[in-house]
Short mmCIF file of C-alpha atoms and ligand atoms in Angstrom, two decimals:
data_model
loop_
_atom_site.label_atom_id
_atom_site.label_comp_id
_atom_site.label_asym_id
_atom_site.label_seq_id
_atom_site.Cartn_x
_atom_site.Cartn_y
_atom_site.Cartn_z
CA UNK T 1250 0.00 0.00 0.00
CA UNK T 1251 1.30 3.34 -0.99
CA UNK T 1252 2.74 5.64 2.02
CA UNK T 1253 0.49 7.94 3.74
CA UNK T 1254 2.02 11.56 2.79
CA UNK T 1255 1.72 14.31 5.75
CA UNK T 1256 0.86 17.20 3.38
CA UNK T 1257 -3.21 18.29 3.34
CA UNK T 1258 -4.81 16.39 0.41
CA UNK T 1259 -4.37 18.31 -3.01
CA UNK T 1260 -7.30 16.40 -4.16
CA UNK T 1261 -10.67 17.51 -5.85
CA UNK T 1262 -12.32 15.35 -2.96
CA UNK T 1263 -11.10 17.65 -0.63
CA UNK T 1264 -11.65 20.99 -2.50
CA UNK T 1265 -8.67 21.46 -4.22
CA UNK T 1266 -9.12 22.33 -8.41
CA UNK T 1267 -9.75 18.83 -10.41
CA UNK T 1268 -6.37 17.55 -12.61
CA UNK T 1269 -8.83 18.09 -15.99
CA UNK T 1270 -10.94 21.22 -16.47
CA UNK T 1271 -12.72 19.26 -18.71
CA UNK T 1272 -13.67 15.38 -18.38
CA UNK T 1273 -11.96 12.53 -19.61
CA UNK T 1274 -14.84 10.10 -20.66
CA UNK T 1275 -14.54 6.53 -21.15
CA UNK T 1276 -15.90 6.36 -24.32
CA UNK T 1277 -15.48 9.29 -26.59
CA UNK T 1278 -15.89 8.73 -29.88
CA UNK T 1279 -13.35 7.54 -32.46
CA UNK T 1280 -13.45 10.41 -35.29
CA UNK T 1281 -12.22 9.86 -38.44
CA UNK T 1282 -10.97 12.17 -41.38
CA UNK T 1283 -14.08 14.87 -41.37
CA UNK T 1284 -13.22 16.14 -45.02
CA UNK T 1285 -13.82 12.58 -46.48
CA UNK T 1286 -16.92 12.26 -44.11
CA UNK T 1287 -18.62 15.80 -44.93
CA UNK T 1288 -17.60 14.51 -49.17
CA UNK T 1289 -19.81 11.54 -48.25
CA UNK T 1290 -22.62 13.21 -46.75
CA UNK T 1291 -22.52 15.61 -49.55
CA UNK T 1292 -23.02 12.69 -52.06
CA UNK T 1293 -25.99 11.58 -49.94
CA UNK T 1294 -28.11 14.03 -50.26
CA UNK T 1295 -27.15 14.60 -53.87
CA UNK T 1296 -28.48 11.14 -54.43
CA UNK T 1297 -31.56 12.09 -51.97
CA UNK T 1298 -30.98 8.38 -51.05
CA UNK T 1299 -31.28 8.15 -47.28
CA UNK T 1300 -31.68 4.97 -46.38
CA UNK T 1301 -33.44 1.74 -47.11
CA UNK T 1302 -30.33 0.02 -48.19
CA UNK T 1303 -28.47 2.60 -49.76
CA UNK T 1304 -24.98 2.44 -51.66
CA UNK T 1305 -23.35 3.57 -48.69
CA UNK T 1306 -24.77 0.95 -46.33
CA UNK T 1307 -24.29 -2.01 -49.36
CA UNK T 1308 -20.43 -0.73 -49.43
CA UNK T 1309 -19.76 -0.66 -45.34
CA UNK T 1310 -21.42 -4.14 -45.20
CA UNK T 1311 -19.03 -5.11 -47.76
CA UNK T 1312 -15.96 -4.02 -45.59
CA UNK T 1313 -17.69 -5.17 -42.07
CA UNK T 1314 -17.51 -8.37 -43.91
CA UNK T 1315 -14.02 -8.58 -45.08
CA UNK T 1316 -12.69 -7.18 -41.69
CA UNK T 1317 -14.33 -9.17 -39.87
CA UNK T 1318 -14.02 -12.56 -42.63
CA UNK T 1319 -17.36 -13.22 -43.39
CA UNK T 1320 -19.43 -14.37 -45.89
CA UNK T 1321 -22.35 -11.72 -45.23
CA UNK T 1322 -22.44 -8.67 -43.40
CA UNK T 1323 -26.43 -7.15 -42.76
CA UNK T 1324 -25.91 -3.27 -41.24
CA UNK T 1325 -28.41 -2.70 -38.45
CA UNK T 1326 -29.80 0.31 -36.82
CA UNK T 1327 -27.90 -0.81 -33.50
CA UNK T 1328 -25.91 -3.86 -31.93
CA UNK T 1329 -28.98 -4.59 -29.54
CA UNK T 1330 -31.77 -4.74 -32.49
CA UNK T 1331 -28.72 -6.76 -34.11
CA UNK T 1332 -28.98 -9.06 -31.14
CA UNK T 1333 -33.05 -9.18 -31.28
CA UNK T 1334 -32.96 -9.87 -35.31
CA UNK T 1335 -29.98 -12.03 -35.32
CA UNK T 1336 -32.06 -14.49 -31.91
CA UNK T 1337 -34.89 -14.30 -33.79
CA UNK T 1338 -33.57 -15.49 -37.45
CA UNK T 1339 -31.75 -18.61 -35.31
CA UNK T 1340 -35.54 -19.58 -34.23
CA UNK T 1341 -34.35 -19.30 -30.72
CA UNK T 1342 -36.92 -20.48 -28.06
CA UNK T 1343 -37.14 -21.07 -24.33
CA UNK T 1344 -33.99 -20.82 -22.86
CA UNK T 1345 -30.94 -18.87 -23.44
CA UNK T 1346 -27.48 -19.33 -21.74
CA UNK T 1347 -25.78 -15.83 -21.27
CA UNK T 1348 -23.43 -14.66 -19.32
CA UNK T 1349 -24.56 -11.53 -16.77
CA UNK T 1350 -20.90 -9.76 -16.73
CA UNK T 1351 -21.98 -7.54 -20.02
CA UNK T 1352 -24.06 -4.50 -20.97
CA UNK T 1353 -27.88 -5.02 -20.03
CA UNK T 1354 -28.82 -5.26 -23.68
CA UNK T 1355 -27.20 -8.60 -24.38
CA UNK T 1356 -30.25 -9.65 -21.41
CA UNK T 1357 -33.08 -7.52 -22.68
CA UNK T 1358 -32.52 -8.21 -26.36
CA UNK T 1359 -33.83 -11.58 -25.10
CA UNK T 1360 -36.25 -10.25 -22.93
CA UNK T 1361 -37.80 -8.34 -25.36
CA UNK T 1362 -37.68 -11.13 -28.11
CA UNK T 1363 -39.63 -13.29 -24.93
CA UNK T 1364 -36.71 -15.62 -24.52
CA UNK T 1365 -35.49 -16.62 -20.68
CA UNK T 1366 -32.15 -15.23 -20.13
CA UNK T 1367 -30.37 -18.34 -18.19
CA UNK T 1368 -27.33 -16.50 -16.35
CA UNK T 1369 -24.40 -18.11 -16.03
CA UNK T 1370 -21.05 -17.43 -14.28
CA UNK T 1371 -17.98 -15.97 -16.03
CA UNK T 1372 -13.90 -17.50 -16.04
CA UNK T 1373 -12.78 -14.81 -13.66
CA UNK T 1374 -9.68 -14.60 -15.94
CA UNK T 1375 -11.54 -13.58 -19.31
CA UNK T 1376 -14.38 -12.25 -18.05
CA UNK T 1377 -16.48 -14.32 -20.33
CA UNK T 1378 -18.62 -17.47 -19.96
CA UNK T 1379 -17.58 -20.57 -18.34
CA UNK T 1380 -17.55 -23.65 -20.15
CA UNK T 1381 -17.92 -25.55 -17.90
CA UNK T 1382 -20.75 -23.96 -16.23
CA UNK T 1383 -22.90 -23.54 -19.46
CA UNK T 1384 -23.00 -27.01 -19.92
CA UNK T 1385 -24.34 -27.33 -15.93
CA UNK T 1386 -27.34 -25.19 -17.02
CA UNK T 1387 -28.94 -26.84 -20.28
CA UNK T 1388 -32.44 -27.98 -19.97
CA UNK T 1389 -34.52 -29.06 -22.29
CA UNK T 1390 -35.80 -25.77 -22.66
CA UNK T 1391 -32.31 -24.59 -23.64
CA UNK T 1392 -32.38 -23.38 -27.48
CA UNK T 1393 -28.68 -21.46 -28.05
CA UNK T 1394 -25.92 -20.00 -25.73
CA UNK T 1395 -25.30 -16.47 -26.22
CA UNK T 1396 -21.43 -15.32 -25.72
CA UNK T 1397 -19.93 -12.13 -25.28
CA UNK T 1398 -16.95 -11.17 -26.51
CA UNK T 1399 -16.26 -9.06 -23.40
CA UNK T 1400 -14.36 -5.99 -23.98
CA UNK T 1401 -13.35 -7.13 -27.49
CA UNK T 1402 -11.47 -10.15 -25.77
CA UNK T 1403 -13.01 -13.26 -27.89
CA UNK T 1404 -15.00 -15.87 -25.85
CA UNK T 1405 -13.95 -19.52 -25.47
CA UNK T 1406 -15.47 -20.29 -28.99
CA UNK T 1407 -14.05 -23.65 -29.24
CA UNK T 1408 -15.38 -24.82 -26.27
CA UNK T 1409 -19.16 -23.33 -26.96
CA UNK T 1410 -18.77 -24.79 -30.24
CA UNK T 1411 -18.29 -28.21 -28.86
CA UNK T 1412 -21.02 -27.84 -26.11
CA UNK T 1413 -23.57 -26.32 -29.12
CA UNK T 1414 -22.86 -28.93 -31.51
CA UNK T 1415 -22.99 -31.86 -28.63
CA UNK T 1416 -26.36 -30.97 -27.31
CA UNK T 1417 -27.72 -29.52 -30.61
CA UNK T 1418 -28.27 -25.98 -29.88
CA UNK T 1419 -27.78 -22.86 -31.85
CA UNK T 1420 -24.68 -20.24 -30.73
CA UNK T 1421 -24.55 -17.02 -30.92
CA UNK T 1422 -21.91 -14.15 -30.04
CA UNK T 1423 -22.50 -10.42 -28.77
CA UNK T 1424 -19.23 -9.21 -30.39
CA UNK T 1425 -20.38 -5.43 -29.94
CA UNK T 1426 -16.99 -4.78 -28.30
CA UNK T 1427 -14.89 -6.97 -30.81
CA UNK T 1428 -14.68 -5.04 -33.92
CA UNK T 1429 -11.45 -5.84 -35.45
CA UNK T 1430 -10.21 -8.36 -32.52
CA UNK T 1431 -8.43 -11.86 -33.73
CA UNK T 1432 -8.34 -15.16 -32.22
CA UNK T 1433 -5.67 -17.51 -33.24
CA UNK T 1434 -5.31 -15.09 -35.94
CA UNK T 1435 -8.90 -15.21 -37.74
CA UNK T 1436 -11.12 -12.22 -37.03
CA UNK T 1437 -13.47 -12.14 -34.40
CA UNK T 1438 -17.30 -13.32 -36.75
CA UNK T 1439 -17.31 -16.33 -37.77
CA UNK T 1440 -17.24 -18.02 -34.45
CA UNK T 1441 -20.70 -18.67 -33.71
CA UNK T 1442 -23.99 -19.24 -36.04
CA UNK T 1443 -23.78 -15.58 -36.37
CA UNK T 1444 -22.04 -12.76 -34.21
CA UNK T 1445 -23.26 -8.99 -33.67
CA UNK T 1446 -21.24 -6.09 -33.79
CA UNK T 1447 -22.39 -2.43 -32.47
CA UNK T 1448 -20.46 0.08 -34.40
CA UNK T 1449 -22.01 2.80 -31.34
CA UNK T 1450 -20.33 6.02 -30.95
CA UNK T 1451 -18.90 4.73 -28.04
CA UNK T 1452 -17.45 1.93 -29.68
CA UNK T 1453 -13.87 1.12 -31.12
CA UNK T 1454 -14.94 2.12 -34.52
CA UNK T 1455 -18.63 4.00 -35.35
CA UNK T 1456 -21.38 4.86 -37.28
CA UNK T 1457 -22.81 7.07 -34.67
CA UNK T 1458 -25.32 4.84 -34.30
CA UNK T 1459 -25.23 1.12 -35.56
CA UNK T 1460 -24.68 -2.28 -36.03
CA UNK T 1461 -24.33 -5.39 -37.78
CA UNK T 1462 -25.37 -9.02 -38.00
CA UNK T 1463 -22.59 -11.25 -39.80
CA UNK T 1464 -22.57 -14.83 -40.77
CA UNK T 1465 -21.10 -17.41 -42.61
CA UNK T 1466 -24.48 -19.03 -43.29
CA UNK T 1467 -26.57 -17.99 -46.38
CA UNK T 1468 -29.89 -19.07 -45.56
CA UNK T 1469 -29.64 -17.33 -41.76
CA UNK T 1470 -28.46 -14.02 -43.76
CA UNK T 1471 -31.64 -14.15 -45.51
CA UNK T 1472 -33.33 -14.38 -42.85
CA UNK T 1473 -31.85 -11.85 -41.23
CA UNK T 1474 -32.37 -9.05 -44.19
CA UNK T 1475 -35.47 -10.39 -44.52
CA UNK T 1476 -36.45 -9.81 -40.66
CA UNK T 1477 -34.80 -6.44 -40.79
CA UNK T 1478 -36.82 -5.01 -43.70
CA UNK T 1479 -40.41 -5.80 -42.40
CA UNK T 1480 -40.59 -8.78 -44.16
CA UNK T 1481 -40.64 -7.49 -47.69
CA UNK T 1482 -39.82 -9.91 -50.84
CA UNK T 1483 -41.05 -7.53 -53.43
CA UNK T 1484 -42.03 -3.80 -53.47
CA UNK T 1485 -45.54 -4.93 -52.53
CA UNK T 1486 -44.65 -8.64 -51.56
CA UNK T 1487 -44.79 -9.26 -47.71
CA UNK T 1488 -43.47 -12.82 -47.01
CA UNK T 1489 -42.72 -12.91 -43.49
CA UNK T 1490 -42.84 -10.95 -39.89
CA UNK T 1491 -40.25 -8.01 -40.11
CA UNK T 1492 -39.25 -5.45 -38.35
CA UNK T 1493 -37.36 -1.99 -39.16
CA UNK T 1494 -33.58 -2.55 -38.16
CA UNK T 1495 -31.87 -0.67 -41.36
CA UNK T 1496 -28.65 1.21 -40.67
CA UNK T 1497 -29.39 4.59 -42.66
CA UNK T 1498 -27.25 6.06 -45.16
CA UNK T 1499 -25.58 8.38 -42.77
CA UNK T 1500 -24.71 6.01 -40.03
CA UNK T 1501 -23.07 4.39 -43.16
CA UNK T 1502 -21.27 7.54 -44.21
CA UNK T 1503 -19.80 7.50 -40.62
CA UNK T 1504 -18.80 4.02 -40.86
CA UNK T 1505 -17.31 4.02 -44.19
CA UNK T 1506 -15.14 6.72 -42.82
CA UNK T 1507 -14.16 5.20 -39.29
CA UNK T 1508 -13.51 1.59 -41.26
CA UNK T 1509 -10.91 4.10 -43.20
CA UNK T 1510 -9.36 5.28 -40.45
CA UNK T 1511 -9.42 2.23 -38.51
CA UNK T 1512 -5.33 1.54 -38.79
CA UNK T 1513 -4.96 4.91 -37.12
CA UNK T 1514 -7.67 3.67 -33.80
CA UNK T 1515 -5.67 0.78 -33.78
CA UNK T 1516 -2.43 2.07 -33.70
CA UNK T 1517 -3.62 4.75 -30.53
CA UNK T 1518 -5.02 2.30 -28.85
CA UNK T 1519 -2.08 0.31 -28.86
CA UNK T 1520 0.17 3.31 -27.89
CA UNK T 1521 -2.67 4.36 -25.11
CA UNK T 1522 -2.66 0.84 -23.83
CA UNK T 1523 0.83 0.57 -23.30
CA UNK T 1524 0.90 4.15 -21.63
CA UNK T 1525 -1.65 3.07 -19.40
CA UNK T 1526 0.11 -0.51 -18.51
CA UNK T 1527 2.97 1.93 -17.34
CA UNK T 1528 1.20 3.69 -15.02
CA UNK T 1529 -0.77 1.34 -13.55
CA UNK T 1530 1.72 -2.07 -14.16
CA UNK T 1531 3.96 -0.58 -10.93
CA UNK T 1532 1.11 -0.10 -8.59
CA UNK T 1533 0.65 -2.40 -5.74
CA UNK T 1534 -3.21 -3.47 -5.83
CA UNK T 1535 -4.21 -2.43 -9.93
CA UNK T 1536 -4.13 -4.99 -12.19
CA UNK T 1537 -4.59 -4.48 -16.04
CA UNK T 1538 -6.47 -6.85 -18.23
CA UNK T 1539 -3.83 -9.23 -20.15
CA UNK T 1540 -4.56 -12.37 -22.37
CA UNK T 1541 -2.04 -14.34 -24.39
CA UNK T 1542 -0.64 -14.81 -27.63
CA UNK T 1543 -3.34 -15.89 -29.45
CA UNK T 1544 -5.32 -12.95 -28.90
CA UNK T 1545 -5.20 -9.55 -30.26
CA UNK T 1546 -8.21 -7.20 -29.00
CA UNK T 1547 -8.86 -3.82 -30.62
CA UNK T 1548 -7.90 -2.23 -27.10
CA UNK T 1549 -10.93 -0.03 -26.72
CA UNK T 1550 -11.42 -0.75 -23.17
CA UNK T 1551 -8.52 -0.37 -20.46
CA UNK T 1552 -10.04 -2.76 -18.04
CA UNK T 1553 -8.47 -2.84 -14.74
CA UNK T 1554 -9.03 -4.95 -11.16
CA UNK T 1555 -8.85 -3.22 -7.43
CA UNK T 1556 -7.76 -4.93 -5.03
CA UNK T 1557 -8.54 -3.01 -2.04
CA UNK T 1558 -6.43 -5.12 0.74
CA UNK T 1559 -3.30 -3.75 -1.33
CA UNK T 1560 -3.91 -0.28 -3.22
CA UNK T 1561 -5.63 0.98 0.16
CA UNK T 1562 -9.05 2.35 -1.67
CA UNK T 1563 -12.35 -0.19 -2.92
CA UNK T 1564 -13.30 0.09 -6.44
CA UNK T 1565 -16.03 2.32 -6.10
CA UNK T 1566 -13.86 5.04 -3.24
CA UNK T 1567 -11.21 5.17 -6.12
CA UNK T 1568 -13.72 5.45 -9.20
CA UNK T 1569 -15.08 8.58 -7.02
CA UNK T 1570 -11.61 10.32 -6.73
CA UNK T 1571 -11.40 9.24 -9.97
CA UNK T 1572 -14.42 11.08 -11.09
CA UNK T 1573 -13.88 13.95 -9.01
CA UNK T 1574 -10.68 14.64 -10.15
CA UNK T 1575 -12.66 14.51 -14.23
CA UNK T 1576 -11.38 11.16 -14.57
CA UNK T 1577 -14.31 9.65 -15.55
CA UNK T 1578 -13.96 5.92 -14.73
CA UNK T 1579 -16.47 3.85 -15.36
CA UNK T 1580 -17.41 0.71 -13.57
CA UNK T 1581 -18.60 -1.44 -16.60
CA UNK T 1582 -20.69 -3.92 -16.54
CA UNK T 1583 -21.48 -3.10 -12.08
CA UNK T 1584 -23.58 -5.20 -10.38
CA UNK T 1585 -24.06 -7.60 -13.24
CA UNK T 1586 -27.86 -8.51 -15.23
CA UNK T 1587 -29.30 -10.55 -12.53
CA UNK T 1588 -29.09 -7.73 -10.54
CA UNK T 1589 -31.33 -5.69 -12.18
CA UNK T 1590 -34.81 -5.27 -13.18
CA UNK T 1591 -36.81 -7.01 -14.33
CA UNK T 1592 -34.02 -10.45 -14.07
CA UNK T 1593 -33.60 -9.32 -10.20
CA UNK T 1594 -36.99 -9.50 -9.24
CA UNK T 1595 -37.65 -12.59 -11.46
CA UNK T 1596 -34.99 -14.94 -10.44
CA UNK T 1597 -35.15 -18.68 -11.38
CA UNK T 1598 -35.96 -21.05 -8.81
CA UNK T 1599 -32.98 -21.61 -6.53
CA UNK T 1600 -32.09 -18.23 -7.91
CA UNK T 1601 -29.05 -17.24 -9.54
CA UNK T 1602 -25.21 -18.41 -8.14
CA UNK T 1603 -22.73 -16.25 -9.86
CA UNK T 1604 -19.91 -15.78 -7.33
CA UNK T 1605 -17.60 -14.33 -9.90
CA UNK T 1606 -19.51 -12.26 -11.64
CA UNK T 1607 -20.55 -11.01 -7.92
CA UNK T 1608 -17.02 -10.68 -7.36
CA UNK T 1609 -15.88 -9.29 -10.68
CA UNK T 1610 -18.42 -6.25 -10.70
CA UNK T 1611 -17.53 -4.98 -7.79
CA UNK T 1612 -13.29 -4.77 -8.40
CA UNK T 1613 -13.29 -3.87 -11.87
CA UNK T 1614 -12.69 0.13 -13.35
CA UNK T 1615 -12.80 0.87 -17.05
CA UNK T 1616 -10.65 3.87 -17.83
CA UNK T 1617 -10.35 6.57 -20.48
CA UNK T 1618 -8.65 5.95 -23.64
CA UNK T 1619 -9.44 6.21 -27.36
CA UNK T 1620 -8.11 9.25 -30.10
CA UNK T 1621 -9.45 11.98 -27.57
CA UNK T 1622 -7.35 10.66 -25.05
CA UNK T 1623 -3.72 12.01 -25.48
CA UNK T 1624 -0.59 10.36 -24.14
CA UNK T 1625 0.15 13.34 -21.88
CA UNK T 1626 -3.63 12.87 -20.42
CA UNK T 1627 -2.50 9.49 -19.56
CA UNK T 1628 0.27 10.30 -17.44
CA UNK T 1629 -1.45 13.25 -15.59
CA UNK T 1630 -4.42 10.21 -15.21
CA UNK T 1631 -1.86 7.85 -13.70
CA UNK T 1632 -0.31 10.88 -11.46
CA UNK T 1633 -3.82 11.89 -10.53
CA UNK T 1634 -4.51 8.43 -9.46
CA UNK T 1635 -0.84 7.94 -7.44
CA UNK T 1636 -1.67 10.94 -5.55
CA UNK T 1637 -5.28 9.62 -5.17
CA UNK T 1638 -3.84 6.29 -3.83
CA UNK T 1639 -1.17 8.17 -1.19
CA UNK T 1640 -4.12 9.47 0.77
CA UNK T 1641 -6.35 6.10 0.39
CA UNK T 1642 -7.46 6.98 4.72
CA UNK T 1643 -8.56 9.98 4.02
CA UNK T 1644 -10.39 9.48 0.97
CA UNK T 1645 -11.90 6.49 2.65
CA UNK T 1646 -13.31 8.31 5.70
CA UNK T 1647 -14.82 11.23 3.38
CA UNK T 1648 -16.45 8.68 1.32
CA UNK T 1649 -17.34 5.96 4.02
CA UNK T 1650 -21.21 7.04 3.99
CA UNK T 1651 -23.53 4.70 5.43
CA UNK T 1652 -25.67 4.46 2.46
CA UNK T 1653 -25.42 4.70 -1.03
CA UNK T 1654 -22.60 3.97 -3.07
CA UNK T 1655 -21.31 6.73 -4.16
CA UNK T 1656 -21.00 6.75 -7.81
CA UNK T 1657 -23.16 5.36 -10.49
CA UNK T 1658 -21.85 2.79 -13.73
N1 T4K H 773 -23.83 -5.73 -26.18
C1 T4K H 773 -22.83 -5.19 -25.48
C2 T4K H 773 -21.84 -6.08 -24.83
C3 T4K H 773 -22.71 -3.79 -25.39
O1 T4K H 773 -21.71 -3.25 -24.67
C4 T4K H 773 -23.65 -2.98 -26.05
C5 T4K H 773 -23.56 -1.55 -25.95
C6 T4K H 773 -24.67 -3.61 -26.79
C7 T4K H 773 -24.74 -4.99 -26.83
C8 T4K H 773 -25.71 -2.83 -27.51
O2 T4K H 773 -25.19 -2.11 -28.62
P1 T4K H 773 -25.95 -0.74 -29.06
O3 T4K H 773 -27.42 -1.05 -29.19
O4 T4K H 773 -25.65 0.31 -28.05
O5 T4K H 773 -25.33 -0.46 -30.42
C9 T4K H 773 -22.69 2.85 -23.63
C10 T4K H 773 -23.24 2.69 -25.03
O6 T4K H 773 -24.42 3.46 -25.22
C11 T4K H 773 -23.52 1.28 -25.41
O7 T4K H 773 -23.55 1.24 -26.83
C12 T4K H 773 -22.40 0.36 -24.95
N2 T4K H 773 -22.70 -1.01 -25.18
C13 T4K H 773 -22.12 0.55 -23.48
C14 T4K H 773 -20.97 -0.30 -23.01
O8 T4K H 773 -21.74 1.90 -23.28
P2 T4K H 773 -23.66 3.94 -21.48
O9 T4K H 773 -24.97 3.85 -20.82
O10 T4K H 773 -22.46 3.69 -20.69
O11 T4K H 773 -23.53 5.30 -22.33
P3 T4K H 773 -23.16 6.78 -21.90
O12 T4K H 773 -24.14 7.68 -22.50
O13 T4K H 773 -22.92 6.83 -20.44
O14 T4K H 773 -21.79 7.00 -22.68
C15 T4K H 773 -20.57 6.48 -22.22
C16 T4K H 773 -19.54 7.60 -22.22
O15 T4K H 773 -19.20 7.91 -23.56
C17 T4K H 773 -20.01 8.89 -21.58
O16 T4K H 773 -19.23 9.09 -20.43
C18 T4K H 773 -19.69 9.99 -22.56
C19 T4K H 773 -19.06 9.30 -23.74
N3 T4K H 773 -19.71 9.67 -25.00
C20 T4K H 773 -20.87 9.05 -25.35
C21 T4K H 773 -21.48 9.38 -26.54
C22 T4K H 773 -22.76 8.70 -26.94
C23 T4K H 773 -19.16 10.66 -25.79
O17 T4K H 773 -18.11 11.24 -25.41
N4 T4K H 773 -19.76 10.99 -26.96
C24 T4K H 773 -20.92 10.39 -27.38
O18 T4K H 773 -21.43 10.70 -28.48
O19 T4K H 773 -23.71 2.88 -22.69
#
């Protein structure tokens, strides 16, 4: 644990000026070149073609699919209609095995499609379903497992394979994160029966607003575009239940221009990441995300666990000082699904036993990073949060109210 220093606190907490004027936001979006953007949006409304599967949207599909080396690509409106079109195509039913370490959308898409979101625990290491414990929880109700490529780290796809396959059920990824992340090499989308991406403006690479369905399978793809277009076979031909999940031609225009820019995000993201892992690797008590070799994650997400025993402050007394101080830390993906409405009040009989993901939400911090973030912000962030750490007593005893916690996700 870091020394106690005897000079007064020079901490926002305690009324001092924060390190940033202005915040530092997890999530900020990834801009690309805004000439090449404003050229496109200029074509658009030359064209007065807007959206129902314009040019724009039929050429970003075409690059979602080579990036992410699949056959089809189907833009969406958004990752979680993504994830309600792409459940719905697979004919889920019943059941669903999904992790609840992950953004409440992966649930509610679900929810809202009236499947039964089956939580399940997470590896503690990866952050991303168990195995083992997925195969604990099929019933006969079970129709798919639904993985999440947490933080752009890829799930254990071999192993869900081998579980789906054995017991006949249909798998499906939330890669929302995982634009542009490889495992053993091969992009992250083909893994499952199809994979989502969100291409969010919060998201490695954007289209404002967005998403996309990709597969390797050409009946589910037309299925999915299908779905996604209210059904329509014909311009007065309705063939099956739809729904409106189009990407517009904007959102498109956006893409087209991140996807052109995305060997820049990449390379600051690398550079950020390995800024951060220098500020936070000598730290007693912060640990930073790793994996191995055979993974290679976009590096939106600078993922980090608190141990409290050793750095002196909880997660959530250092995300305030944090957050205080402008650093807007986030504490992604606190206190898991099953924790809130409706799963919470809802809970299966027996209810649900997910010690790690209990565990997991309440350590981990997400931190700033992305093209907004500058390598100089990143070492006044890790000084901020040394100084933060030397007076770990004091900040506790401020923030040691009795009842709520003190910052929100
Ligand atoms: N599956 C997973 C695993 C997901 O993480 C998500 C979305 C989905 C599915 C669903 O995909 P989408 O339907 O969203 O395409 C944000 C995003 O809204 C959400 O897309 C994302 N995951 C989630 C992890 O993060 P919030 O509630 O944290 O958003 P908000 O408004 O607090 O924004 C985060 C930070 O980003 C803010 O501090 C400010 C900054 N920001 C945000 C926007 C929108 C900007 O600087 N500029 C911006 O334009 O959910």
């Amino acid at each position: 644990m870091p020394m106690l220093t005897e000079a007064p606190p020079r901490l926002a907490l305690f009324g001092a000026e924060p390190a940033f004027a202005e915040p530092r936001h997890v999530g900020a979006p990834n801009i690309g070149d805004r000439s090449r953007l404003l050229a496109r949006i200029e074509t658009m409304l030359d064209n007065r073609r807007l959206s129902n599967r314009g040019p724009m949207v039929g050429e970003f599909e075409a690059r979602v699919a080579r990036v992410a080396g699949v056959k089809h690509c189907i833009a969406m409106c958004n990752g979680t209609v993504a994830l309600e079109i792409g459940a719905r195509a697979l004919g889920l039913t019943g059941e669903v095995i999904v992790p609840s370490f992950t953004f409440v959308a992966t649930a509610h898409a679900l929810k809202w499609q009236g499947l039964e979101p089956v939580f399940c625990d997470i590896d503690p290491a990866t952050h991303s379903l168990d195995p083992d414990q997925v195969e604990a929880l099929i019933t006969p109700r079970t129709s798919g497992i639904l993985g999440v490529h947490l933080w752009g780290r890829p799930a254990a796809v071999d192993r869900l394979r081998d579980i789906a396959n054995r017991h006949n059920l249909r798998l499906m990824f939330d890669g929302a994160h995982a634009f542009g992340s490889t495992l053993d090499g091969h992009p992250v989308g083909g893994g499952g029966d199809l994979e989502i991406f969100s291409f969010h403006a919060t998201k490695f690479l954007n289209s404002a607003e967005g998403g996309a369905v990709v597969t390797n399978d050409d009946h589910l793809a037309d299925r999915v575009r299908l779905m996604q277009n209210f059904g329509f076979t014909g311009e007065d031909q309705v063939s099956a239940l739809g729904v409106n999940g189009k990407m517009n031609e904007m959102s498109a225009a956006m893409g087209l221009t991140s996807l052109e820019s995305m060997d820049h995000f990449l390379d600051v993201a690398g550079r950020n990441h390995a800024a951060w892992q220098r500020e936070i690797n000598p730290v007693d008590g912060l640990d930073m995300m790793t994996w191995g070799p055979a993974v290679s994650t976009n590096r939106q997400y600078i993922v980090v666990d608190v141990t409290a025993e050793r750095c002196g402050l909880t997660r959530d007394h250092l995300v305030a000082a944090l957050r205080a101080e402008n650093i807007l830390a986030r504490r992604y993906f606190y206190p898991g699904c099953h924790n809130m409405e409706p799963y919470r009040s809802t809970p299966p009989t027996g209810g649900y036993r997910l010690p790690h993901t209990e565990i997991v939400s309440r350590r981990v911090m997400v931190l700033p990073t992305g093209t907004a973030v500058s390598l100089d912000d990143i070492a006044r962030m890790g000084q901020a949060l040394r100084d933060i750490l030397c007076h770990a007593p004091e900040i506790s005893r401020r923030l040691a109210a009795p009842a709520e916690s003190p910052v929100s996700a």
